[in-house]
CSV table of C-alpha atoms in Angstrom, one decimal:
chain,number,residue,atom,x,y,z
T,1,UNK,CA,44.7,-99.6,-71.9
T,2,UNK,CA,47.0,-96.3,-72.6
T,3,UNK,CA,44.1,-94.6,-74.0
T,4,UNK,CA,42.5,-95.2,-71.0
T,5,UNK,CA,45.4,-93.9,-68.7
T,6,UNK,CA,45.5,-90.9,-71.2
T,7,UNK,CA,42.0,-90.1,-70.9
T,8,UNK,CA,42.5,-90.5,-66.9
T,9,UNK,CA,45.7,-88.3,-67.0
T,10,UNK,CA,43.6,-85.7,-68.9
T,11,UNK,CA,41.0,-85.2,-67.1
T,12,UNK,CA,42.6,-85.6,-63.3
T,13,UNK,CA,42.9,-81.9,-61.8
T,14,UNK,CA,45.6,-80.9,-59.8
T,15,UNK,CA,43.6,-78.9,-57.2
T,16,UNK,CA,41.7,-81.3,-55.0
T,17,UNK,CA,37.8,-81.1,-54.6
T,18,UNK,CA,36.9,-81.4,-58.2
T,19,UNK,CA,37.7,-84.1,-60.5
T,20,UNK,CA,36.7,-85.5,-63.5
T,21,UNK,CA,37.5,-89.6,-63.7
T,22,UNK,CA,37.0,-92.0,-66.5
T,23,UNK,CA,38.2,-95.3,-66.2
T,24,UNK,CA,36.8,-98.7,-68.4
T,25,UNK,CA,35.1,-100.2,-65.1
T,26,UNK,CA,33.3,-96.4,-64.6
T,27,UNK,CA,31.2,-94.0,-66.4
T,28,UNK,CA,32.7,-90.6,-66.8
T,29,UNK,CA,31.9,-88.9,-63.7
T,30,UNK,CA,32.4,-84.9,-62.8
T,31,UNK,CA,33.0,-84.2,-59.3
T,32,UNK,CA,32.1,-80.3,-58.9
T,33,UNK,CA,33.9,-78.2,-55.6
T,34,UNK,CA,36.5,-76.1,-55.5
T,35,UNK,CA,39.0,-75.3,-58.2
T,36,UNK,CA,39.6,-75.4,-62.0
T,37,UNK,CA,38.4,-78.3,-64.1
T,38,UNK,CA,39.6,-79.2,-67.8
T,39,UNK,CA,36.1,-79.2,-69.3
T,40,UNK,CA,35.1,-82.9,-70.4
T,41,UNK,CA,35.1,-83.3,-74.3
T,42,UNK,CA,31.6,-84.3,-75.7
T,43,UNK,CA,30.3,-85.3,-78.6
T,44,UNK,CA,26.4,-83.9,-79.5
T,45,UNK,CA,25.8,-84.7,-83.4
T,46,UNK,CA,22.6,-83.2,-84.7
T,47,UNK,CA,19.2,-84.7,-83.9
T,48,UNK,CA,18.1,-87.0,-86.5
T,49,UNK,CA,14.7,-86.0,-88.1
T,50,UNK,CA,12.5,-89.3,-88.2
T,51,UNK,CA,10.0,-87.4,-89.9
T,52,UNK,CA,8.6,-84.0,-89.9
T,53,UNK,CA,11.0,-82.3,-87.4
T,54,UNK,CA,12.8,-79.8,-89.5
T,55,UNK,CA,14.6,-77.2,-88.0
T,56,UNK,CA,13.5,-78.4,-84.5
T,57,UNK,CA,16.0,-82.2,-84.9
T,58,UNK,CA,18.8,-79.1,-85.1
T,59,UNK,CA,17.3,-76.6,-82.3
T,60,UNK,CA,17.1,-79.2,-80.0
T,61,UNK,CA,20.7,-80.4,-80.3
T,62,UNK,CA,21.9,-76.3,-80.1
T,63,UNK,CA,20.3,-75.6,-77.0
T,64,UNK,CA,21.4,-78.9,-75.5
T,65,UNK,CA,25.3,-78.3,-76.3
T,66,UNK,CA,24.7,-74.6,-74.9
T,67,UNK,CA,23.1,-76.1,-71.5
T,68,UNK,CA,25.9,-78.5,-71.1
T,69,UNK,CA,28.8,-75.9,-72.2
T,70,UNK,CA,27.1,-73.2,-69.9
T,71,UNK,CA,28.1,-75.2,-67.0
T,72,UNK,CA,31.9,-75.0,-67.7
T,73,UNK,CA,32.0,-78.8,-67.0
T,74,UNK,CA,31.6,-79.8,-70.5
T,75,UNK,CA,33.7,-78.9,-74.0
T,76,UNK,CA,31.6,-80.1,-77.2
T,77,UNK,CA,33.5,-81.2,-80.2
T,78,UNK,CA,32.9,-79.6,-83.5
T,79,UNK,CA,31.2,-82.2,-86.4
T,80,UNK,CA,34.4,-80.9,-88.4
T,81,UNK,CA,36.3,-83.0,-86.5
T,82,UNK,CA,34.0,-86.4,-86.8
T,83,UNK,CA,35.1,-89.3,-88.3
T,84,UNK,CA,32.0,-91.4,-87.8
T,85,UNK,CA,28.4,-89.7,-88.9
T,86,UNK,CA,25.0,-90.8,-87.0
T,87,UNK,CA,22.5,-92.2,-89.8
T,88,UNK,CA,19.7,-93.1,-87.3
T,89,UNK,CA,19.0,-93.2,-84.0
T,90,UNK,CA,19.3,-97.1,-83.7
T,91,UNK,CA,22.2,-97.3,-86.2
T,92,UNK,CA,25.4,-99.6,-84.5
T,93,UNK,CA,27.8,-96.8,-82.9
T,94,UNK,CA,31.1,-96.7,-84.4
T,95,UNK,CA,33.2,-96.3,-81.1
T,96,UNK,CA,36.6,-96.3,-81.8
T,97,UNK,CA,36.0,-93.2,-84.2
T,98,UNK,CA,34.7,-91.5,-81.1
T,99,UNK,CA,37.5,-92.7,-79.1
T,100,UNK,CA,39.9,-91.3,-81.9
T,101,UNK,CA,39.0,-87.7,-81.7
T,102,UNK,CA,38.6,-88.4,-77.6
T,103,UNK,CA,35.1,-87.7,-77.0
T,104,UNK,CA,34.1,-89.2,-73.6
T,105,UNK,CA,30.5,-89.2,-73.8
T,106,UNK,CA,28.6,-88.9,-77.2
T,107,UNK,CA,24.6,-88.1,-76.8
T,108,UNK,CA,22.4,-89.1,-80.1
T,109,UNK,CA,19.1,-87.8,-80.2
T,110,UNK,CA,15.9,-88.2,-82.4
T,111,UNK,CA,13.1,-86.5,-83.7
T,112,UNK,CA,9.3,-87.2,-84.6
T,113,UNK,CA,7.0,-84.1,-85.2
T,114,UNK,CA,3.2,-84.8,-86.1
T,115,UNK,CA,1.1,-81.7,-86.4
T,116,UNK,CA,1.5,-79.8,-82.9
T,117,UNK,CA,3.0,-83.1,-81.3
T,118,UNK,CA,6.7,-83.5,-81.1
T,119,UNK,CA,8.7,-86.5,-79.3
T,120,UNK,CA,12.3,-86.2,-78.5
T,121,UNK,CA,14.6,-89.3,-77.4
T,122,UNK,CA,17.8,-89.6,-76.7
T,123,UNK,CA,21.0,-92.0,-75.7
T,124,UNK,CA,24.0,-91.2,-73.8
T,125,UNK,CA,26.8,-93.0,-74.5
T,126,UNK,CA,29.9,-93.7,-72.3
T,127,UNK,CA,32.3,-94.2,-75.4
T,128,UNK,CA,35.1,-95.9,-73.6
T,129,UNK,CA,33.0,-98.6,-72.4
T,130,UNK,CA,31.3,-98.5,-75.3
T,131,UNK,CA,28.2,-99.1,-73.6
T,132,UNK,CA,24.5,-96.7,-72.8
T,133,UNK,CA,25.2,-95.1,-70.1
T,134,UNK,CA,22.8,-96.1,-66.9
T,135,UNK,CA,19.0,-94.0,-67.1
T,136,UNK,CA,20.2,-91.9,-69.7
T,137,UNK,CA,18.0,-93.6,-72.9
T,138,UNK,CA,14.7,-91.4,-72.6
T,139,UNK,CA,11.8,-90.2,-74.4
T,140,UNK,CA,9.8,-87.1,-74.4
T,141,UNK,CA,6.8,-86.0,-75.6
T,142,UNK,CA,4.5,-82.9,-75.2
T,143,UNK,CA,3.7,-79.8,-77.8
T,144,UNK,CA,6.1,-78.0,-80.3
T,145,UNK,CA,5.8,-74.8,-78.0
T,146,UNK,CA,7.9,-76.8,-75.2
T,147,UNK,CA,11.0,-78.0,-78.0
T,148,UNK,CA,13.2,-75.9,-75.4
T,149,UNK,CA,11.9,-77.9,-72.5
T,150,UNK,CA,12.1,-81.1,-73.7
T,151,UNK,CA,16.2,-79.8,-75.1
T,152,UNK,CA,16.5,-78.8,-71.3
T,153,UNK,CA,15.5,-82.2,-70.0
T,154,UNK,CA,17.7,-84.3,-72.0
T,155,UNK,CA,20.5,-81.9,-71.0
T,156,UNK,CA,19.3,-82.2,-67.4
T,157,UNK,CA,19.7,-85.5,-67.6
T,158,UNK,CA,23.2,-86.0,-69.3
T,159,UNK,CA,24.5,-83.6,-66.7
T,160,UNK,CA,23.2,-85.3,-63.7
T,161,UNK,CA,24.3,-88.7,-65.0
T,162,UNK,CA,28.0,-87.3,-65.2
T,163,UNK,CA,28.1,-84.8,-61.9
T,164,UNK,CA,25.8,-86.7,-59.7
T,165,UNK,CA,24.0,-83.8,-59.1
T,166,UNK,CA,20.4,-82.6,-59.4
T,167,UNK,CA,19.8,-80.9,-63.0
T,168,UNK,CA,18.5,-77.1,-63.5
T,169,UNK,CA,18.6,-76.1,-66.6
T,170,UNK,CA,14.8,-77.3,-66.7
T,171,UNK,CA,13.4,-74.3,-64.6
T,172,UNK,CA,12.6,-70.6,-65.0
T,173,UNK,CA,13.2,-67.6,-63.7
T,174,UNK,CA,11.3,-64.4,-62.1
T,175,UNK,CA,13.1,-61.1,-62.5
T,176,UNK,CA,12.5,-57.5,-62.5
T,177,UNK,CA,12.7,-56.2,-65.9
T,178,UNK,CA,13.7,-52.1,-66.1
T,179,UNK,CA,13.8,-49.2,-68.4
T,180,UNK,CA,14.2,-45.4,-68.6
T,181,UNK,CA,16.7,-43.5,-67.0
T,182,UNK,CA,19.0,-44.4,-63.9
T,183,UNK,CA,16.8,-42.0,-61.7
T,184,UNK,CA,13.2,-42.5,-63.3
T,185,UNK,CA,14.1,-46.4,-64.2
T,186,UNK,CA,10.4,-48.1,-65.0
T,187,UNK,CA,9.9,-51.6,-63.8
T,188,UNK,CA,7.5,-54.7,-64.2
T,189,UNK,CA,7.5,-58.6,-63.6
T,190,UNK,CA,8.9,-60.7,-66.3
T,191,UNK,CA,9.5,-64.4,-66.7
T,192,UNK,CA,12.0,-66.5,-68.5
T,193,UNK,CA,14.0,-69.6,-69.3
T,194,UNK,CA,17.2,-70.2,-66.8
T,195,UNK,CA,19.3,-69.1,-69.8
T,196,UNK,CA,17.5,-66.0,-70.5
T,197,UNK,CA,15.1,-67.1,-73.3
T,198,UNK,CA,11.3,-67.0,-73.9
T,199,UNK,CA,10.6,-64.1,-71.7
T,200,UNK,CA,6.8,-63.2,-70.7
T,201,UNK,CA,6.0,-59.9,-69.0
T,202,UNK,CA,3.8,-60.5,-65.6
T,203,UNK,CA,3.0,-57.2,-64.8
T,204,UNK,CA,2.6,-53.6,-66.5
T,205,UNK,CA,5.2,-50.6,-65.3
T,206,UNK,CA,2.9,-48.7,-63.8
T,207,UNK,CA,3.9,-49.1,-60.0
T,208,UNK,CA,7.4,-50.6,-58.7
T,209,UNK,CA,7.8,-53.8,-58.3
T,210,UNK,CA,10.7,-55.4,-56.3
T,211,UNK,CA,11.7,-58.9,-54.8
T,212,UNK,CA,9.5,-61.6,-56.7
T,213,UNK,CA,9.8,-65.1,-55.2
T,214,UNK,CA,8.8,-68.1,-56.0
T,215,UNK,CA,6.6,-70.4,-54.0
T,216,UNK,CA,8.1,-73.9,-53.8
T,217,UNK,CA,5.6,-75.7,-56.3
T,218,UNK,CA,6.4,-72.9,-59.1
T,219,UNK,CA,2.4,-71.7,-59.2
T,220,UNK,CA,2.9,-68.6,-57.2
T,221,UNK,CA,5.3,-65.5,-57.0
T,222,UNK,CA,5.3,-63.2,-53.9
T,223,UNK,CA,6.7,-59.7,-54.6
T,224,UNK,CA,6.9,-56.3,-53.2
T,225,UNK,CA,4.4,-53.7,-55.2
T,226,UNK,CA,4.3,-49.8,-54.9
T,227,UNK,CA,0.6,-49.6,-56.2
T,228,UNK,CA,-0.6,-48.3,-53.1
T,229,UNK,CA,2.3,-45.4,-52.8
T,230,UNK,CA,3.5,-48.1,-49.8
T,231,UNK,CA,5.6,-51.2,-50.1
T,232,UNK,CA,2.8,-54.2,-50.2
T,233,UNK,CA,3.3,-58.0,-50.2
T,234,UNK,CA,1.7,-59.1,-53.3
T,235,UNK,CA,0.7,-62.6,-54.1
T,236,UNK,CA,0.1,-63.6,-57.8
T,237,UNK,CA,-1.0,-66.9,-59.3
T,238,UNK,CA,1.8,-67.6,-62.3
T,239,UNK,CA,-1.1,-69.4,-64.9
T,240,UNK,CA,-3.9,-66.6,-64.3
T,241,UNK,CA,-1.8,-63.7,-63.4
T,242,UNK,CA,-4.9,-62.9,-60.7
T,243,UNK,CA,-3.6,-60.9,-57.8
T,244,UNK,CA,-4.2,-59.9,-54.6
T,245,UNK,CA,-2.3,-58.0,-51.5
T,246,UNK,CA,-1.1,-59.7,-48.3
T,247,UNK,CA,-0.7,-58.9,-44.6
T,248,UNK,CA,-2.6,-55.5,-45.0
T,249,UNK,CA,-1.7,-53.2,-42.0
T,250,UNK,CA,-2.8,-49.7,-41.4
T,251,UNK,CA,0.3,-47.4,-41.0
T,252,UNK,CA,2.7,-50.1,-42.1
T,253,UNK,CA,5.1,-51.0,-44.6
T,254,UNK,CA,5.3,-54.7,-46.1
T,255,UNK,CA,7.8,-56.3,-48.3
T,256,UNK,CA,10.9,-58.9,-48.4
T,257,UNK,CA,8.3,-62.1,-48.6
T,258,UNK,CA,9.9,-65.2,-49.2
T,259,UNK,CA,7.7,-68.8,-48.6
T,260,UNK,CA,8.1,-71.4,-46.4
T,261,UNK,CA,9.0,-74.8,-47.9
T,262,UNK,CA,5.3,-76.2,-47.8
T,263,UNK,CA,4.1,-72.8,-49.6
T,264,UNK,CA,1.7,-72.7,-46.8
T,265,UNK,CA,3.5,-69.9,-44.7
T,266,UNK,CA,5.3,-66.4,-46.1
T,267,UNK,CA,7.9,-64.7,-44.0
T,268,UNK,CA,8.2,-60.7,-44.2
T,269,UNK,CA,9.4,-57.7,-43.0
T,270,UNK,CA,6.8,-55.0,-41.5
T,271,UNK,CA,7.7,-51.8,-40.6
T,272,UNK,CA,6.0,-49.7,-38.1
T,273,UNK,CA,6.5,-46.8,-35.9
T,274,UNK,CA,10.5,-46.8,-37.6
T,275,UNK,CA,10.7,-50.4,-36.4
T,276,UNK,CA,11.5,-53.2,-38.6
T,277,UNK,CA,10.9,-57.0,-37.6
T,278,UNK,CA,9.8,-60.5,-39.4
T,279,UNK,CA,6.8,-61.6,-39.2
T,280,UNK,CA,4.8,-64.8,-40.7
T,281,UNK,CA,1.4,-64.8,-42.1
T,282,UNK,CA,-0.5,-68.2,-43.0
T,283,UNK,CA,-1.6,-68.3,-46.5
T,284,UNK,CA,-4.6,-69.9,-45.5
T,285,UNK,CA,-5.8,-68.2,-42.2
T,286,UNK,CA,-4.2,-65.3,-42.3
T,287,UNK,CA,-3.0,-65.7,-39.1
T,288,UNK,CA,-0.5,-63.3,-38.8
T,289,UNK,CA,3.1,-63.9,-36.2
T,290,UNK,CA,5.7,-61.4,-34.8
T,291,UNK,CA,9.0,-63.8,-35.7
T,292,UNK,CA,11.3,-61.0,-34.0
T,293,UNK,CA,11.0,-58.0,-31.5
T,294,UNK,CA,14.2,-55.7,-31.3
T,295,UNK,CA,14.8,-51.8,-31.6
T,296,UNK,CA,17.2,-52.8,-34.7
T,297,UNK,CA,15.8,-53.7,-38.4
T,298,UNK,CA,15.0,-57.5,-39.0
T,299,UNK,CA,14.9,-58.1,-42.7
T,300,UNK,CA,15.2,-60.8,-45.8
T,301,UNK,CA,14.0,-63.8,-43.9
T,302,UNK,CA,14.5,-67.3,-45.4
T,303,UNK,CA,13.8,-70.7,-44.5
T,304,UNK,CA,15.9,-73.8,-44.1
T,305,UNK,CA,14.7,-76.7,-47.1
T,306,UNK,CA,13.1,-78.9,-43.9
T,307,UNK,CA,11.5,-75.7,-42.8
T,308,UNK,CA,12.7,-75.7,-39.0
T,309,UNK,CA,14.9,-72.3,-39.2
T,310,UNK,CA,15.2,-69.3,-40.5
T,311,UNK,CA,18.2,-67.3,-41.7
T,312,UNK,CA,18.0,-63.2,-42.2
T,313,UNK,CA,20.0,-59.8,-41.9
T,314,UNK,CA,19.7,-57.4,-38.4
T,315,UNK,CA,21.9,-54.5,-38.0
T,316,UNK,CA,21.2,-55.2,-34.2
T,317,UNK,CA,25.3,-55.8,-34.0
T,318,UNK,CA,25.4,-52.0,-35.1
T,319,UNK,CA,26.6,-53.0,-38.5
T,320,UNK,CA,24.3,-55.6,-40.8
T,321,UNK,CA,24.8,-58.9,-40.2
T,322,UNK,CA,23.7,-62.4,-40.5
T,323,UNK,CA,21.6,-64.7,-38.0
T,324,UNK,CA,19.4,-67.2,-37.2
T,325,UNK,CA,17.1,-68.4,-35.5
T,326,UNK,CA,13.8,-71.2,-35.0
T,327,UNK,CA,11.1,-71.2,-37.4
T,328,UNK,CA,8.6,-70.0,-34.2
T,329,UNK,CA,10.8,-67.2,-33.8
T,330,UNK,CA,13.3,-66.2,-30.9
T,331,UNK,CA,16.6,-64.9,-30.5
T,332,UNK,CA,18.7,-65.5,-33.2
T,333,UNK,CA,22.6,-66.4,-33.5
T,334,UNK,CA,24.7,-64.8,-35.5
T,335,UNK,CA,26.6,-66.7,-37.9
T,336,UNK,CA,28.4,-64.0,-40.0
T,337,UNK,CA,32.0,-63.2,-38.4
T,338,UNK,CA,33.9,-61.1,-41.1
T,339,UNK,CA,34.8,-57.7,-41.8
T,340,UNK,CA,31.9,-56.0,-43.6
T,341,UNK,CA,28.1,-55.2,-43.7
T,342,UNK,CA,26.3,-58.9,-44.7
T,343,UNK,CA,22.6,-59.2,-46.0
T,344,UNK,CA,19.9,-60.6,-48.0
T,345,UNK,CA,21.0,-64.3,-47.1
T,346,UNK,CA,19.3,-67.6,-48.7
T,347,UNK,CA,19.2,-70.7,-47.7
T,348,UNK,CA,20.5,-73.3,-50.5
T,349,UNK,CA,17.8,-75.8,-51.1
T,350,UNK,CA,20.0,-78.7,-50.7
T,351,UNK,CA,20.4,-77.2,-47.3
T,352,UNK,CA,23.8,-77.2,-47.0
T,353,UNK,CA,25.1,-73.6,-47.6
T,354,UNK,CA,24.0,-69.8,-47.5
T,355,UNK,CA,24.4,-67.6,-49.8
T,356,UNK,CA,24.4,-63.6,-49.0
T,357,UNK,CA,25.8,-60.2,-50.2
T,358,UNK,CA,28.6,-58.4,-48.9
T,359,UNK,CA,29.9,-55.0,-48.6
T,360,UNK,CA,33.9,-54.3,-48.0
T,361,UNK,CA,36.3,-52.2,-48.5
T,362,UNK,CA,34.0,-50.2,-51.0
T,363,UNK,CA,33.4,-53.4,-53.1
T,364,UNK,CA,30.4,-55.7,-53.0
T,365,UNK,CA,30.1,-59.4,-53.3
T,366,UNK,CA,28.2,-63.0,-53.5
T,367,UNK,CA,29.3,-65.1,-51.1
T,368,UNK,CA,28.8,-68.9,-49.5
T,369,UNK,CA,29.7,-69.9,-45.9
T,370,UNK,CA,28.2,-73.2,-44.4
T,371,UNK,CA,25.0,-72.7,-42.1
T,372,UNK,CA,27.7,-72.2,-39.0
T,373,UNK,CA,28.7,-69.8,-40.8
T,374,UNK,CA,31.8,-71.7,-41.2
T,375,UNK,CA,33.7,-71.5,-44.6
T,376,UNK,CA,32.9,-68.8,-46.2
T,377,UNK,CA,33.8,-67.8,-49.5
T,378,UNK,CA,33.1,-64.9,-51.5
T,379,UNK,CA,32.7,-65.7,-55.2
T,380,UNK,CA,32.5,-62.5,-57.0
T,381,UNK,CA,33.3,-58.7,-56.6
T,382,UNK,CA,32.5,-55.8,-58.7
T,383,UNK,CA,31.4,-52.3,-57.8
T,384,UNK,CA,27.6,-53.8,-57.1
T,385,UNK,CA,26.5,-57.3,-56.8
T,386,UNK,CA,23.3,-58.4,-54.8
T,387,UNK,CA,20.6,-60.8,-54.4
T,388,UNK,CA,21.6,-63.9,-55.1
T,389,UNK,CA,19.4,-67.1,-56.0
T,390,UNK,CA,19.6,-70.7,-55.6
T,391,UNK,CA,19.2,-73.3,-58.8
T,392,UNK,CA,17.0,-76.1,-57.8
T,393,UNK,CA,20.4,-78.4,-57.5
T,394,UNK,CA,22.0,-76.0,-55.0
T,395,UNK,CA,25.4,-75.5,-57.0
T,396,UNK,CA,24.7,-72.5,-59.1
T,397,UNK,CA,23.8,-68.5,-57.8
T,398,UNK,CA,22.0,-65.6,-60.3
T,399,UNK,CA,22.4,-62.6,-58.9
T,400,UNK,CA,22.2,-58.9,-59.8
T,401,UNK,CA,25.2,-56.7,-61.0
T,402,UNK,CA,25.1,-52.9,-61.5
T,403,UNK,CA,28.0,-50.8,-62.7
T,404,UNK,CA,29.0,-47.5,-61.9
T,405,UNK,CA,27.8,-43.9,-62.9
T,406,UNK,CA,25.0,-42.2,-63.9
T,407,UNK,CA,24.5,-44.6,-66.6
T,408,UNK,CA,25.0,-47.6,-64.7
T,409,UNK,CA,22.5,-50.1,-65.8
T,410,UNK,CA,21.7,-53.5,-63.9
T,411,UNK,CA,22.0,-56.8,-65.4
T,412,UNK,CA,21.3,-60.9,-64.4
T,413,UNK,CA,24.8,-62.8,-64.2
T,414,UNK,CA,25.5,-66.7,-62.5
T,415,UNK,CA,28.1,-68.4,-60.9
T,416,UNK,CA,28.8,-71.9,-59.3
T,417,UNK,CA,29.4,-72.3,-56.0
T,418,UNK,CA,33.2,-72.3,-56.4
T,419,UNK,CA,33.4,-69.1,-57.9
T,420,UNK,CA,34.5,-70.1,-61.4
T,421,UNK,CA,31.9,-69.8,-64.6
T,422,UNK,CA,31.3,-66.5,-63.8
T,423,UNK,CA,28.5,-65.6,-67.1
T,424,UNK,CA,26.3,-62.8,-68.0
T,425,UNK,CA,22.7,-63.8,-68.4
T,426,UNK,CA,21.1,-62.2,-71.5
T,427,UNK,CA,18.4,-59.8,-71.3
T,428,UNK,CA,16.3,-57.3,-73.7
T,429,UNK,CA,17.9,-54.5,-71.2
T,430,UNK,CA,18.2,-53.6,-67.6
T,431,UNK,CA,17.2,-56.5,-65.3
T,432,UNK,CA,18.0,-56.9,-61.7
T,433,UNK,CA,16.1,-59.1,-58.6
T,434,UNK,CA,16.2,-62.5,-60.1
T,435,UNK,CA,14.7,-65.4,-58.1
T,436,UNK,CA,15.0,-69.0,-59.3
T,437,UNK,CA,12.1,-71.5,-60.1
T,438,UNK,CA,12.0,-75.1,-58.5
T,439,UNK,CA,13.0,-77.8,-61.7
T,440,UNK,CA,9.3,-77.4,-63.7
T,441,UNK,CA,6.8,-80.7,-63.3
């Protein structure tokens, strides 16, 4: 009993809104909102190799501790400081040695590799209960390409077990990768892993690229292309890399696509005549609809997760701000009340926040605020951030963050939706316009 009430008084915050509770009737459980959390100790031994696994039984159990330590949730414990050593993967678990150096949870993996085949499995322990902790005992199987995939899932899994909420670290994401010089900066598509590994070009640096977005099954990315010498909605298929141009206009400018939640519609900006409004165009027909008609510029539509509204930027106010409005179009209503100049707002997918950019006072910022507009929060500030993009669970932003000068260069950073964990993402160089994947099949 007074390890348990030590545990509990560990891990109880003293800022309401996020907690971490263990009890001996309870699995640990992480409740993530606002404020600091003491980061829940965890135990992740190496993968045991059950034959032919190498250096993968190891990689595996790396890349899980990372996922879970990335969040700022979690706080692994060392194998320095074990008392108890995992033999195999269906060995009895010495629990009280885990209790001793006050790890909560303890996840025990194994390995199998035949030829190109690999299969991962895994348990997660709650240690004070001494028990398996409920759907968290898996297996997975596939090719040794995906290792990192299959070290994602389990971690997706341990992490949704403990927080409750949906994992991400499953998913990938579509950036804009740059070089050169500040003022002749060469860009092109790339791919990666949510923490910035396995990276896969899409696209050459020939033209400028800007704005890739996923569609919501992962198979597609819309971006904006300067092949033509004119911005141009460009549709690519992720597998073949085939290509082609959407919502040609004579005399117009395209660009700041972004899907509907069926894939079935994009929503844009066109400009023509020095007028800027949405529009959206039916993948399938080609059908093309005028969302918004006003003197000022419409721009960075997104919808709501069910699809009904959209949220986007109009300087109609005199100023950039935030509204929004039906899914058939109409007038919109501004939700954006602060001091500043708002923009390129996204709907989270859980549906219960935006997230935009904001300018002040000379500084710029990611920001939340409820879909009232109510309760917003900024989350980060530096000379330029921008662009920000959901995870698939809703609780974590990427964005784009640029320093100052003539040798400012661009780079990928995240951030939960209380503003703490604030992390670089690593990149081979410049990268800026991130746009998050849904969790991959």
């Amino acid at each position: 009993m007074r390890q348990a009430i030590a545990a509990l008084l560990a891990l109880t915050l003293g800022l309401a809104g996020a907690s971490a509770v263990l009890a001996q009737n309870a699995p640990p459980r992480i409740v993530i909102g606002p404020g600091v959390i003491e980061p829940m100790p965890i135990a992740v031994p190496t993968f045991i190799d059950e034959g032919g696994a190498g250096d993968y039984a190891r990689e595996i159990g790396r890349v899980v501790i990372s996922d879970l330590e990335g969040t700022g949730f979690f706080r692994n414990i060392g194998e320095e400081a074990y008392i108890s050593r995992v033999t195999g993967f269906d060995a009895p678990v010495a629990f009280e040695d885990w209790k001793a150096i006050n790890a909560q949870v303890l996840v025990t993996g194994a390995v199998t590799v035949s030829g190109d085949r690999i299969t991962v499995k895994f348990r997660a322990y709650d240690v004070f209960n001494g028990t398996t902790m409920e759907g968290a005992a898996l297996q997975f199987a596939g090719t040794t390409q995906g290792w990192r995939r299959m070290a994602h899932k389990v971690a997706d899994v341990v992490y949704s077990k403990i927080t409750g909420e949906g994992g991400y670290f499953d998913s990938r994401v579509v950036f804009v990768s740059e070089s050169g010089p500040k003022n002749q900066r060469l860009k092109r598509l790339a791919v990666m892993d949510y923490d910035g590994a396995n990276v896969a070009f899409l696209t050459d640096s020939s033209s400028i690229v800007l704005a890739p977005r996923f569609s919501p099954q992962g198979d597609r990315i819309l971006y904006t292309s300067y092949e033509t010498g004119f911005p141009r909605i460009t549709l690519m298929d992720v597998a073949s890399l085939g290509r082609q141009t959407l919502a040609e206009q004579p005399g117009t400018m395209t660009f700041a696509p972004r899907f509907s939640p069926d894939g079935g519609t994009v929503v844009f900006s066109l400009e023509r005549g020095g007028n800027t409004d949405i529009y959206a165009l039916s993948v399938g027909s080609g059908q093309l609809t005028q969302l918004t008609n006003a003197p000022s510029i419409e721009t960075a539509p997104s919808f709501s997760p069910d699809g009904s509204q959209i949220v986007f930027e109009s300087d109609r106010s005199g100023v950039p701000q935030i509204y929004v409005m039906p899914a058939g179009g109409g007038e919109g209503t501004r939700i954006s009340g602060g001091a500043g100049r708002y923009g390129t707002p996204v709907w989270s997918p859980r549906g219960d926040y935006i997230a935009f950019t904001k300018q002040n006072e000379g500084r710029f910022h990611i920001g939340v605020m409820r879909t009232d507009g109510s309760e917003e929060r900024l989350l980060t500030a530096s000379f330029l951030d921008e662009g920000p993009t959901w995870a698939p669970n809703g609780r974590v932003l990427m964005f784009t963050r640029e320093t100052s000068g003539g040798g400012g260069q661009a780079s990928l950073w995240s951030v939960d939706i209380t503003g703490r964990n604030l992390k670089q993402i690593p990149t081979d160089g410049p990268a800026s316009d991130p746009a998050w994947s849904p969790l991959l099949p």
